[in-house]
Coordinates of C-alpha atoms in Angstrom, one line a residue:
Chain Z
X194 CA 162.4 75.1 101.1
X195 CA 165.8 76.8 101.7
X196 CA 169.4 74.7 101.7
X197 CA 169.6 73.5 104.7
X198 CA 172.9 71.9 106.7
X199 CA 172.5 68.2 108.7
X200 CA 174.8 67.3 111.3
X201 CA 174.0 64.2 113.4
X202 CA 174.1 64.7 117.1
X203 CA 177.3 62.4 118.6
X204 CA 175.8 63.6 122.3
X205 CA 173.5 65.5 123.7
X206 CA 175.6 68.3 125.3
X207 CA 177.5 68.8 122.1
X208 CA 174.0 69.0 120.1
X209 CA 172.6 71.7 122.9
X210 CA 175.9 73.9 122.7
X211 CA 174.9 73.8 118.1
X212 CA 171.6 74.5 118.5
X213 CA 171.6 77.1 121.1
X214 CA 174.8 78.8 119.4
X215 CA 172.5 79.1 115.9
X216 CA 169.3 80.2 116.3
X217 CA 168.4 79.4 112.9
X218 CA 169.5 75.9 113.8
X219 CA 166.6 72.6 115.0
X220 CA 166.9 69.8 116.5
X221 CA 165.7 67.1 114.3
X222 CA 163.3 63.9 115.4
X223 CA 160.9 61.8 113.3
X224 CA 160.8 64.4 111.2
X225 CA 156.6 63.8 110.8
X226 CA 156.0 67.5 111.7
X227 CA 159.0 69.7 111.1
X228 CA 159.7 68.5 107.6
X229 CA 156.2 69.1 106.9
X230 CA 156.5 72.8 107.7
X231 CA 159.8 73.1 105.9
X232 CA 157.9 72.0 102.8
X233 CA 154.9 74.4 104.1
X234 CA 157.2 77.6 104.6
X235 CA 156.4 77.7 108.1
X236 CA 159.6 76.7 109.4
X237 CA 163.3 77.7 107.2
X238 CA 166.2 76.4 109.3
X239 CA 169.3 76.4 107.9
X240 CA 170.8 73.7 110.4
X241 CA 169.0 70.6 111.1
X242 CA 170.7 68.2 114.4
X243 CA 169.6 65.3 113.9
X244 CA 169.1 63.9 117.6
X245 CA 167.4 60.9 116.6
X246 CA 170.9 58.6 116.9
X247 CA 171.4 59.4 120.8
X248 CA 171.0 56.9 123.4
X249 CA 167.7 58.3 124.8
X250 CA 165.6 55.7 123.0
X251 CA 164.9 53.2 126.2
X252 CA 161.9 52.9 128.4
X253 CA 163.5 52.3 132.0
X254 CA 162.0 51.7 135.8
X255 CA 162.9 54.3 138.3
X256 CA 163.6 53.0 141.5
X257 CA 160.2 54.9 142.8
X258 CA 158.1 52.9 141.1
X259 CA 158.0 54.9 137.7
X260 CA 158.8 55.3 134.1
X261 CA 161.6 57.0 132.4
X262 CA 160.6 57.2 128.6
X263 CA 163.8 58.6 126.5
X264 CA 162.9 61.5 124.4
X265 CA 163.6 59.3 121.0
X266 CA 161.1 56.6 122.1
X267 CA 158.9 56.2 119.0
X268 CA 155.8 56.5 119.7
X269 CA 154.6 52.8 118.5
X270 CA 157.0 51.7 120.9
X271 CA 155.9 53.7 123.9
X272 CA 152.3 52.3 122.9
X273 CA 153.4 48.8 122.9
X274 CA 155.6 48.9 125.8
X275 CA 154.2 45.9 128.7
X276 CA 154.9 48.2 131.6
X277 CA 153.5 51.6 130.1
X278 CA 150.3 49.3 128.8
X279 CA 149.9 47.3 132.5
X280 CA 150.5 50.6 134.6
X281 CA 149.4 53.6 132.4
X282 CA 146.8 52.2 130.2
X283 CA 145.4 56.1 129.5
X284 CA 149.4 56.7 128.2
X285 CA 149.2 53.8 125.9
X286 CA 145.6 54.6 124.3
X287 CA 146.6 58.1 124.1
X288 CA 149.2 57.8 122.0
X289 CA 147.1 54.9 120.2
X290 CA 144.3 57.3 119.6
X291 CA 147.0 59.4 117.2
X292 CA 148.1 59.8 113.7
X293 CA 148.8 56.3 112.1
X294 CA 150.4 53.5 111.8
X295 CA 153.3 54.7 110.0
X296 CA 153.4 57.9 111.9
X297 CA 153.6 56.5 114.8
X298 CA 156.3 54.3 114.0
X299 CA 158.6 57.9 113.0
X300 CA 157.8 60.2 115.5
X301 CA 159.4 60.7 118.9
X302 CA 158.0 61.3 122.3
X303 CA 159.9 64.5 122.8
X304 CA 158.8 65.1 118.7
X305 CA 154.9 64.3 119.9
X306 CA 155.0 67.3 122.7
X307 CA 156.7 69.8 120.6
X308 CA 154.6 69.3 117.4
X309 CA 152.7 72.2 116.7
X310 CA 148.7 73.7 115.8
X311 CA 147.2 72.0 113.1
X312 CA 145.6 75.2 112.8
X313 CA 144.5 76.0 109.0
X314 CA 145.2 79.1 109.0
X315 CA 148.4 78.6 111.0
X316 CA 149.9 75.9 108.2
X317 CA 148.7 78.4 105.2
X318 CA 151.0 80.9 104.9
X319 CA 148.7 83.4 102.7
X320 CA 146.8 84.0 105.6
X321 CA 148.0 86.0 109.1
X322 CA 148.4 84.3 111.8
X323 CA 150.2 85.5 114.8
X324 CA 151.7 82.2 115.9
X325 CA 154.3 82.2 113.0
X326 CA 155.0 85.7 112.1
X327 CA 153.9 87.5 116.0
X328 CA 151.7 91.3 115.6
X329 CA 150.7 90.1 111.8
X330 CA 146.9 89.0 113.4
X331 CA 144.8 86.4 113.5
X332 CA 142.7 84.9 110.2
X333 CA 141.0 82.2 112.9
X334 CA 139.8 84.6 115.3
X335 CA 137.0 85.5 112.1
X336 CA 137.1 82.4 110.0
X337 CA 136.3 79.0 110.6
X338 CA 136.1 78.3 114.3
X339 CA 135.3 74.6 114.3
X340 CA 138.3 73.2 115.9
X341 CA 139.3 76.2 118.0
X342 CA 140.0 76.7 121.6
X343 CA 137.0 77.0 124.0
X344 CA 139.1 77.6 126.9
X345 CA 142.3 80.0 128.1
X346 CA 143.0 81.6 124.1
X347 CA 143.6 84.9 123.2
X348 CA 142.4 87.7 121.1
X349 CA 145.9 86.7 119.2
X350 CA 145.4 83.4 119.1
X351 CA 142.8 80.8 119.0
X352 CA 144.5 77.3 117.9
X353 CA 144.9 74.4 120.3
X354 CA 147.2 71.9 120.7
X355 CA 147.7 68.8 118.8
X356 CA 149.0 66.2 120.7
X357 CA 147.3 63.2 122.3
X358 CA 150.3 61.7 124.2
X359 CA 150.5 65.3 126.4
X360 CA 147.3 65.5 127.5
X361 CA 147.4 62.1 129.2
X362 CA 151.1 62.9 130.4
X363 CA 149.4 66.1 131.9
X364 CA 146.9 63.6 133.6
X365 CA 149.6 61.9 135.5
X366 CA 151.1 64.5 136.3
X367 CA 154.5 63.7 134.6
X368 CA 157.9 65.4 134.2
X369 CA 159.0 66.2 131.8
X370 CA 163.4 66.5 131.9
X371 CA 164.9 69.1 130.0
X372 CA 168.9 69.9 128.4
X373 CA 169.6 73.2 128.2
X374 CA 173.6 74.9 127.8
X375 CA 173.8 75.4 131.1
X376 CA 172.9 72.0 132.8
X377 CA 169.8 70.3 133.2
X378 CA 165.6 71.4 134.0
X379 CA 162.7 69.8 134.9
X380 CA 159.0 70.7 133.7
X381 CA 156.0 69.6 134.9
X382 CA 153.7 67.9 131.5
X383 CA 151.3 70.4 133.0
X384 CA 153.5 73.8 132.8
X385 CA 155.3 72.5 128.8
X386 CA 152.7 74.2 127.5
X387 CA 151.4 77.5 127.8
X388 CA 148.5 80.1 127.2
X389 CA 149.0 82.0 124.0
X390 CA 148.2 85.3 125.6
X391 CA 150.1 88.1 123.8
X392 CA 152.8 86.0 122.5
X393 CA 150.8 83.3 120.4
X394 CA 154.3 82.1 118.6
X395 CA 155.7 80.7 121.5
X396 CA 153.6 76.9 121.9
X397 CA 156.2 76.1 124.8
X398 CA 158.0 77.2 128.1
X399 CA 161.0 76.1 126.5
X400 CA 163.8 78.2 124.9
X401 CA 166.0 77.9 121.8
X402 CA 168.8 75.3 122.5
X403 CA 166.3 73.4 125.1
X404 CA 166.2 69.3 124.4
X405 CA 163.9 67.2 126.0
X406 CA 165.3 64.1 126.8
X407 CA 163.1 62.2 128.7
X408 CA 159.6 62.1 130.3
X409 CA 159.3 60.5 133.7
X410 CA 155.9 59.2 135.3
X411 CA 155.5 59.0 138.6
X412 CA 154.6 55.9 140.7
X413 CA 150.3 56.1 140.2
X414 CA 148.9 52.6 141.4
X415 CA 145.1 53.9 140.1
X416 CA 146.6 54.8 136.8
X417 CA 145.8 51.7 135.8
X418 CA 142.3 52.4 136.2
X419 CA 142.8 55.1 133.6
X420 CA 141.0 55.5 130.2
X421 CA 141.6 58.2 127.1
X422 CA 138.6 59.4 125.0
X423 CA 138.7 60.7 121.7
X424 CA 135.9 62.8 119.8
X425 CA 136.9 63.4 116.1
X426 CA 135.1 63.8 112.4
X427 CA 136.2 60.3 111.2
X428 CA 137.1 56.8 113.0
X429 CA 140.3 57.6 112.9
X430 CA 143.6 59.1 112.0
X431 CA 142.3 62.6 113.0
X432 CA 143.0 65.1 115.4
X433 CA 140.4 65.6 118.2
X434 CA 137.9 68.0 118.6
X435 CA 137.6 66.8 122.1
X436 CA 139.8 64.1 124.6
X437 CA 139.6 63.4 127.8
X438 CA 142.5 61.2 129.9
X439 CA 141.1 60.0 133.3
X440 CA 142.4 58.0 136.2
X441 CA 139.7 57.1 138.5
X442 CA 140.7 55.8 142.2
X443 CA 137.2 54.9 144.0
X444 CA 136.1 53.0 147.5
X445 CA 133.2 52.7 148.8
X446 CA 131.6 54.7 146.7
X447 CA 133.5 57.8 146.8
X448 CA 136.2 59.3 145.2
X449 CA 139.6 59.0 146.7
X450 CA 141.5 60.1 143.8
X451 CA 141.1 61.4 140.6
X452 CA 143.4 63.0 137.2
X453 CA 141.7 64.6 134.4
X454 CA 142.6 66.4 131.5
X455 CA 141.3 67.4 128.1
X456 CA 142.5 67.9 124.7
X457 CA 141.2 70.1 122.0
X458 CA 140.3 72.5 123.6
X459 CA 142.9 75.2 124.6
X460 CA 146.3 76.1 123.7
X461 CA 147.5 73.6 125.9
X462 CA 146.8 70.0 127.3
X463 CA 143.8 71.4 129.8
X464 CA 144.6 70.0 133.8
X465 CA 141.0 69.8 134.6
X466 CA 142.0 71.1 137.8
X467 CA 138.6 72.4 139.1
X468 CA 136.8 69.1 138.3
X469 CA 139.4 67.1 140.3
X470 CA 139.1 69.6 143.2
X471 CA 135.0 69.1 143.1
X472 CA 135.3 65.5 142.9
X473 CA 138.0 64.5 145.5
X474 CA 136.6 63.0 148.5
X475 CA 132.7 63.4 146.8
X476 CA 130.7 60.5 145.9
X477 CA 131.5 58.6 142.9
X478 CA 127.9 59.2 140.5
X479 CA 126.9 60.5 137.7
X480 CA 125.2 63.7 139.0
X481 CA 129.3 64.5 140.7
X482 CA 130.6 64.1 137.6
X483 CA 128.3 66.1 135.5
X484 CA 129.0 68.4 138.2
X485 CA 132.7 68.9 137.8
X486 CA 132.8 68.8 134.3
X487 CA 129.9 71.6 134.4
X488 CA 132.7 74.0 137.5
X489 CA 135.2 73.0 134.5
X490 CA 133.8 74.4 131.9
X491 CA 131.7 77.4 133.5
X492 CA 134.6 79.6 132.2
X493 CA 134.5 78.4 128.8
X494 CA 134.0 80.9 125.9
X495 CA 133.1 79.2 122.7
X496 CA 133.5 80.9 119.7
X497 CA 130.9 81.1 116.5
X498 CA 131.2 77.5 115.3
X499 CA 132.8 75.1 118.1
X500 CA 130.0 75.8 121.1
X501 CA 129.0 72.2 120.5
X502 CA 132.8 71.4 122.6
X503 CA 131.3 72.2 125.7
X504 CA 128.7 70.0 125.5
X505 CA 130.8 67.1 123.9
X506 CA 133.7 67.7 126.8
X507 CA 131.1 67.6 129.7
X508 CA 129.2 64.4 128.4
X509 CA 132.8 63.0 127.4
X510 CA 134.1 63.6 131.0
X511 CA 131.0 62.1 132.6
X512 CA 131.3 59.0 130.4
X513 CA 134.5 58.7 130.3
X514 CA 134.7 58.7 134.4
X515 CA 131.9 57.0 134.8
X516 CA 133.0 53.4 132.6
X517 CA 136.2 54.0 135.3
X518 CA 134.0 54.1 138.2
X519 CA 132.2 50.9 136.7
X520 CA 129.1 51.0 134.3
X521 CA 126.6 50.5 137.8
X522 CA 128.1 53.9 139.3
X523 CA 125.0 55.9 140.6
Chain E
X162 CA 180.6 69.1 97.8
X163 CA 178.4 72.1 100.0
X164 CA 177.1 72.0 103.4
X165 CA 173.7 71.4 101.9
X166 CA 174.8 67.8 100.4
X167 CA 175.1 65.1 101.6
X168 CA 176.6 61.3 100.2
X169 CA 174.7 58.5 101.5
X170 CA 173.9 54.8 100.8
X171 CA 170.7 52.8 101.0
X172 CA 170.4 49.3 100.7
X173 CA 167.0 49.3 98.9
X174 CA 165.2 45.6 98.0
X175 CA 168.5 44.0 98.6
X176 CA 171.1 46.4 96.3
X177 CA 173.3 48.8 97.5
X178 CA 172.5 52.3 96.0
X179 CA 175.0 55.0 96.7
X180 CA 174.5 58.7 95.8
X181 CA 174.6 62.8 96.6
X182 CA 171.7 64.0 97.7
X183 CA 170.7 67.8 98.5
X184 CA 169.3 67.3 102.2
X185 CA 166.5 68.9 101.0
X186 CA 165.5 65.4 99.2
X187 CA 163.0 63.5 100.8
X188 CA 163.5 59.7 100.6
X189 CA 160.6 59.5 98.4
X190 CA 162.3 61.5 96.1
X191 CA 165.4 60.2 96.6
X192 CA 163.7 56.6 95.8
X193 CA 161.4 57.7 92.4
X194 CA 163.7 60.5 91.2
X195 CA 167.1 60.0 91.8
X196 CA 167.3 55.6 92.0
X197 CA 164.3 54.9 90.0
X198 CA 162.8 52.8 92.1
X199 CA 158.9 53.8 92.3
X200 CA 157.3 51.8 93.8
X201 CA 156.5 53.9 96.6
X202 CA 153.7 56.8 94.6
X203 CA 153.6 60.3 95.7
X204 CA 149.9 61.3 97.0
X205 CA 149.6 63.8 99.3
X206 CA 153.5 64.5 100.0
X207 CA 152.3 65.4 103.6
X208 CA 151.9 61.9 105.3
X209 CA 148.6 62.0 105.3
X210 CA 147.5 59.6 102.6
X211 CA 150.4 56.4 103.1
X212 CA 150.8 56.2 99.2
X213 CA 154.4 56.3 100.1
X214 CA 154.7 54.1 102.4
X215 CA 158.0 51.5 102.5
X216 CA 159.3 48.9 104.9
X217 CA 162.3 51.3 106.3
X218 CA 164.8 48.8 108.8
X219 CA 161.9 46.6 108.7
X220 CA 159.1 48.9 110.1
X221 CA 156.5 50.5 107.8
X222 CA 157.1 54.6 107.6
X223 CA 155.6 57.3 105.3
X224 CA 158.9 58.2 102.8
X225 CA 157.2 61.8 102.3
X226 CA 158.1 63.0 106.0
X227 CA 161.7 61.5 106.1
X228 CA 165.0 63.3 104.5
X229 CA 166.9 60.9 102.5
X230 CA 170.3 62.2 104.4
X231 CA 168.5 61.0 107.6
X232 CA 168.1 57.4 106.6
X233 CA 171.9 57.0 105.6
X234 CA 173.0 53.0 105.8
X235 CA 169.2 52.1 106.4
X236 CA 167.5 49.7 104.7
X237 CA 164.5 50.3 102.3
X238 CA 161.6 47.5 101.2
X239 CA 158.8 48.4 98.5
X240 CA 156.1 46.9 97.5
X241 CA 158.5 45.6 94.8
X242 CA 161.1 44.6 96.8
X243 CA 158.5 42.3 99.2
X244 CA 158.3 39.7 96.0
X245 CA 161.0 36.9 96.3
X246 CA 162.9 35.0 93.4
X247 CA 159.9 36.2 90.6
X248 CA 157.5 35.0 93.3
X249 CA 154.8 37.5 94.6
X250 CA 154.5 37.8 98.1
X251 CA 150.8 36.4 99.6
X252 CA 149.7 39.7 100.4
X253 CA 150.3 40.9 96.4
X254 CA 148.2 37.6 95.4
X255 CA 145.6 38.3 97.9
X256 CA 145.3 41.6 96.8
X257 CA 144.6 40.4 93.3
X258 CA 142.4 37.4 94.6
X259 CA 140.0 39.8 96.6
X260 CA 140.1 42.7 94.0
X261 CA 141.8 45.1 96.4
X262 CA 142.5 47.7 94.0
X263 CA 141.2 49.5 91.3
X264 CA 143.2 51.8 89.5
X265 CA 146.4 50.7 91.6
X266 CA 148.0 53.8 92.5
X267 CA 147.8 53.5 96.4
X268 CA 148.6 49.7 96.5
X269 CA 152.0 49.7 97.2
X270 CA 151.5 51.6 99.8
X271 CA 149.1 49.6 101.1
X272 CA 151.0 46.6 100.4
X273 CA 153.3 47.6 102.7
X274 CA 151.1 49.2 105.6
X275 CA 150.1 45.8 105.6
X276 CA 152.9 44.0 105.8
X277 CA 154.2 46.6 108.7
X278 CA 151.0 46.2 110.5
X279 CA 151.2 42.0 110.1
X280 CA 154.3 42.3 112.1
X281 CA 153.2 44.6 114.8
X282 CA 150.1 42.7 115.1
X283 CA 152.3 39.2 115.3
X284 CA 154.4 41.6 118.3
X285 CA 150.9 41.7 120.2
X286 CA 151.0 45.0 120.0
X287 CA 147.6 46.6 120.7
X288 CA 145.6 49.9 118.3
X289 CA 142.8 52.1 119.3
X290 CA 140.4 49.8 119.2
X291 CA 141.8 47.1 121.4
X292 CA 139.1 46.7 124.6
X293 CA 142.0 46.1 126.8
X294 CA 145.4 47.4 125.8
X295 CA 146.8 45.1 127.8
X296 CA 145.7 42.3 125.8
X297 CA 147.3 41.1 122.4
X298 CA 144.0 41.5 120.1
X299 CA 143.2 39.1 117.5
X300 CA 143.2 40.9 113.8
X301 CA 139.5 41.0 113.1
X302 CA 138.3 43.2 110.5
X303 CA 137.6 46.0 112.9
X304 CA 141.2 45.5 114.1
X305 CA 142.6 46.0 110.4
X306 CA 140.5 49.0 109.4
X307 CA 141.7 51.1 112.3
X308 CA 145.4 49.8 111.5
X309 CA 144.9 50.6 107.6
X310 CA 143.4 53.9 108.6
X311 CA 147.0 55.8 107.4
X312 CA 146.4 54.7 103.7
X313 CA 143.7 56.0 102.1
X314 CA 142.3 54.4 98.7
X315 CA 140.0 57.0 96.5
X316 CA 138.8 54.2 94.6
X317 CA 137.3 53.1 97.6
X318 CA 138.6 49.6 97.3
X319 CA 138.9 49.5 101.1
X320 CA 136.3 46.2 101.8
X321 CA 138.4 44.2 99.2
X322 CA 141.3 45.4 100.9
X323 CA 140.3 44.5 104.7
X324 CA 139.4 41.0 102.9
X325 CA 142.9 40.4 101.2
X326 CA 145.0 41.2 104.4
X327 CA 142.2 39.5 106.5
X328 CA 143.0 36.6 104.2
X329 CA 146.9 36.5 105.2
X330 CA 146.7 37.1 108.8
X331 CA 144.4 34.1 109.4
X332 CA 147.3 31.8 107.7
X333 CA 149.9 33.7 109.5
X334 CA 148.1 32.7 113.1
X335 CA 149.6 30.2 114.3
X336 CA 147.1 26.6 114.1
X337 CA 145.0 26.2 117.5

């Protein structure tokens, strides 16, 4: 690890103007990722702002019915919040369904979104990889393909993204509010992340300087009828191979509105927007959601070891809509 | 003093410890190395085994993941630091009652996970295994496995262990 400078943030403009002035400069959360990488050589900068001290650390109603979650909202507190567990019960198990205890207790909600790949080959820096030095190749693409990307990689890059907490923000469609030099951005949980395509190194829509200081949710009465799955190789305290976050609005037997997104499988929380589309205003059985998930995942493109996702997200989907639709759906 | 050092104080099991610290330190580090104090064992050093694992302003944290200059002014419990007046604390004596250990190393670490997850638990705060996260869960065992699930124990001491903090949480509910 190289020396390093710490500054604490006193507000959030003067912390932009730092980091975006030095681009060897971070902004510092729970620290549960980025220090990890500075031990790991992945990341080296030379001025860490510390943004944990700002006020951005409440969970607050909007007058529309919502949630504003500040970026520095630890995670075990967004978990255990009444309102996010009552309205958004897919928010609250996601974020349940990660790391640990003590993790979760460090890290950040703006820290959760911008953690990066637990790729192997990404965190070993003996082999290429294209997401931390871009044009050096890819040791995934031919190596162990386990926990790789089934859907939207690249021939530069195959990893997918970590987090649980994004893919059920992508679910309900939150927004995700943004501090940049200039003034302020918003982002849709669904367009944070992006496709590696040819530039693999860049997880994020966001530039240098960016801060993320909150995440809204919007108003979604039949979020809580909402449910996160998680598929990994032990009980717990492991990433997934496959999640799915689900809200599930149904009467009469038919489906008047529906969210679903996956995890584990692409660069990016996956919006199952194609399954939504075949479900909306279908009937509310087993043989529609097999269905969806199957228009889902038709464009799927496994690679030598992790076929078994597609399988895993389609029953996973199914179940997971079905125990929302209640156990004597059709 | 450089740009890359810092001066910060921790109040750690009740004494205030002042010192220079390259912000390169972890608080781990800081803790064994520099103040002595360890308690806290180094596993894994990438917060994935809770071997580290202290009470930091009251919450339980992996000390691996954390830089010493970021905790300035906070206040650090160990394992040690949970004992009172020469008396063990019941989750040491119930860790010795069930034979929740075997060669030791991870206990503190697990002495403290426990005691972190005790007080979230008495918050009626819900894990991954909760049917209904709306719901304050009782602490069965399947409750305490998946809250334990950040400390790892190679011994494999991990029954005993459920049974010692089982132990404690059924005398920290309150009587029906």
């Amino acid at each position: 690890m190289i020396p390093f400078d710490y500054r604490r943030a006193d507000d959030v403009d003067s912390a932009v103007a730092t980091v975006t002035g030095n681009p060897r400069a971070a902004f510092l959360g729970g620290g549960t990722n980025l220090v990890d990488h500075m031990k790991l050589g992945i990341a080296e900068p030379e001025l860490l702002v510390d943004v944990t001290g700002l006020p951005l650390d409440r969970v607050e109603e909007l007058p529309d019915g919502g949630l504003r979650i500040g970026t520095n909202v630890r995670n075990s507190d967004l978990a255990a919040h009444p309102l996010v567990r009552e309205r958004y019960p897919v928010l609250a198990q996601a974020v349940l369904a990660g790391a640990s205890g003590q993790l979760r207790n460090l890290a950040t909600t703006g820290g959760n979104l911008l953690q990066r790949t637990r790729c192997v080959y990404f965190q070993d820096v003996t082999t290429p990889c294209n997401k931390r030095t871009p044009g050096e190749g890819c040791a995934a693409l031919h190596g162990y393909t386990r926990y790789h990307a089934v859907l939207g990689a690249s021939p530069h890059c195959v990893a997918v993204h970590p987090s649980d907490l994004a893919v059920a923000l992508t679910a309900l469609d939150a927004v995700v509010r943004v501090r940049r030099a200039d003034g302020e951005r918003t982002v849709r949980a669904s367009a944070l992340h992006r496709l590696p395509g040819a530039h693999a190194e860049r997880d994020t829509v966001l530039e240098h300087g960016e801060l993320i200081t909150a995440v809204d949710l919007p108003p979604l009465r039949f979020a809580a009828n909402s449910r996160y799955r998680k598929a990994r190789d032990r009980a717990s305290y492991a990433f997934a191979l496959v999640s799915v976050a689900a809200a599930l609005d149904v009467a009469d037997g038919r489906v008047r509105d529906v969210r679903l997104a996956l995890g584990g499988v692409a660069h990016k929380p996956w919006h199952a927007t194609l399954a939504e589309h075949a479900m909306r205003g279908g009937p509310a059985t087993v043989d529609a959601f097999q269905a969806a998930a199957d228009a889902e995942l038709a464009e799927a493109e496994p690679l030598p070891d992790n076929g078994f996702k597609l399988k895993l997200a389609r029953n996973m989907i199914v179940s997971a809509l079905r125990g929302l639709a209640g156990e004597d759906a059709p | 003093m450089a740009d890359t050092e810092s001066e910060i104080t921790l109040l750690v099991d009740g004494v205030r410890r002042s010192l220079a610290v390259d912000n390169r330190v972890t608080l781990l580090d800081a803790l064994r190395d520099r103040l002595g104090v360890t308690s806290p064992k180094k596993g894994c050093d990438h917060g994935q085994c809770g071997a580290c694992t202290v009470l930091l302003d009251g919450r339980r944290v992996t000390t691996c993941l954390t830089f010493a200059v970021a905790c300035d002014g906070a206040e650090v419990t160990t394992s040690a630091g949970l004992a009172t007046d020469g008396r063990l604390h019941p989750l040491h004596q119930a860790f010795l009652d069930h034979d929740g250990f075997q060669c030791g190393y991870c206990t503190p670490g697990q002495i403290c996970s426990a005691a972190g997850l005790l007080d979230e638990a008495g918050a009626g705060w819900p894990s991954a295994v909760t049917a209904d996260v709306r719901t304050a869960p009782a602490l069965d065992e399947e409750e305490i496995r998946e809250r334990m699930s950040g400390n790892l124990c190679r011994c494999g001491a991990y029954v005993n262990i459920v049974a010692a903090i089982s132990e404690v949480a059924a005398k920290a509910e309150p009587a029906p």
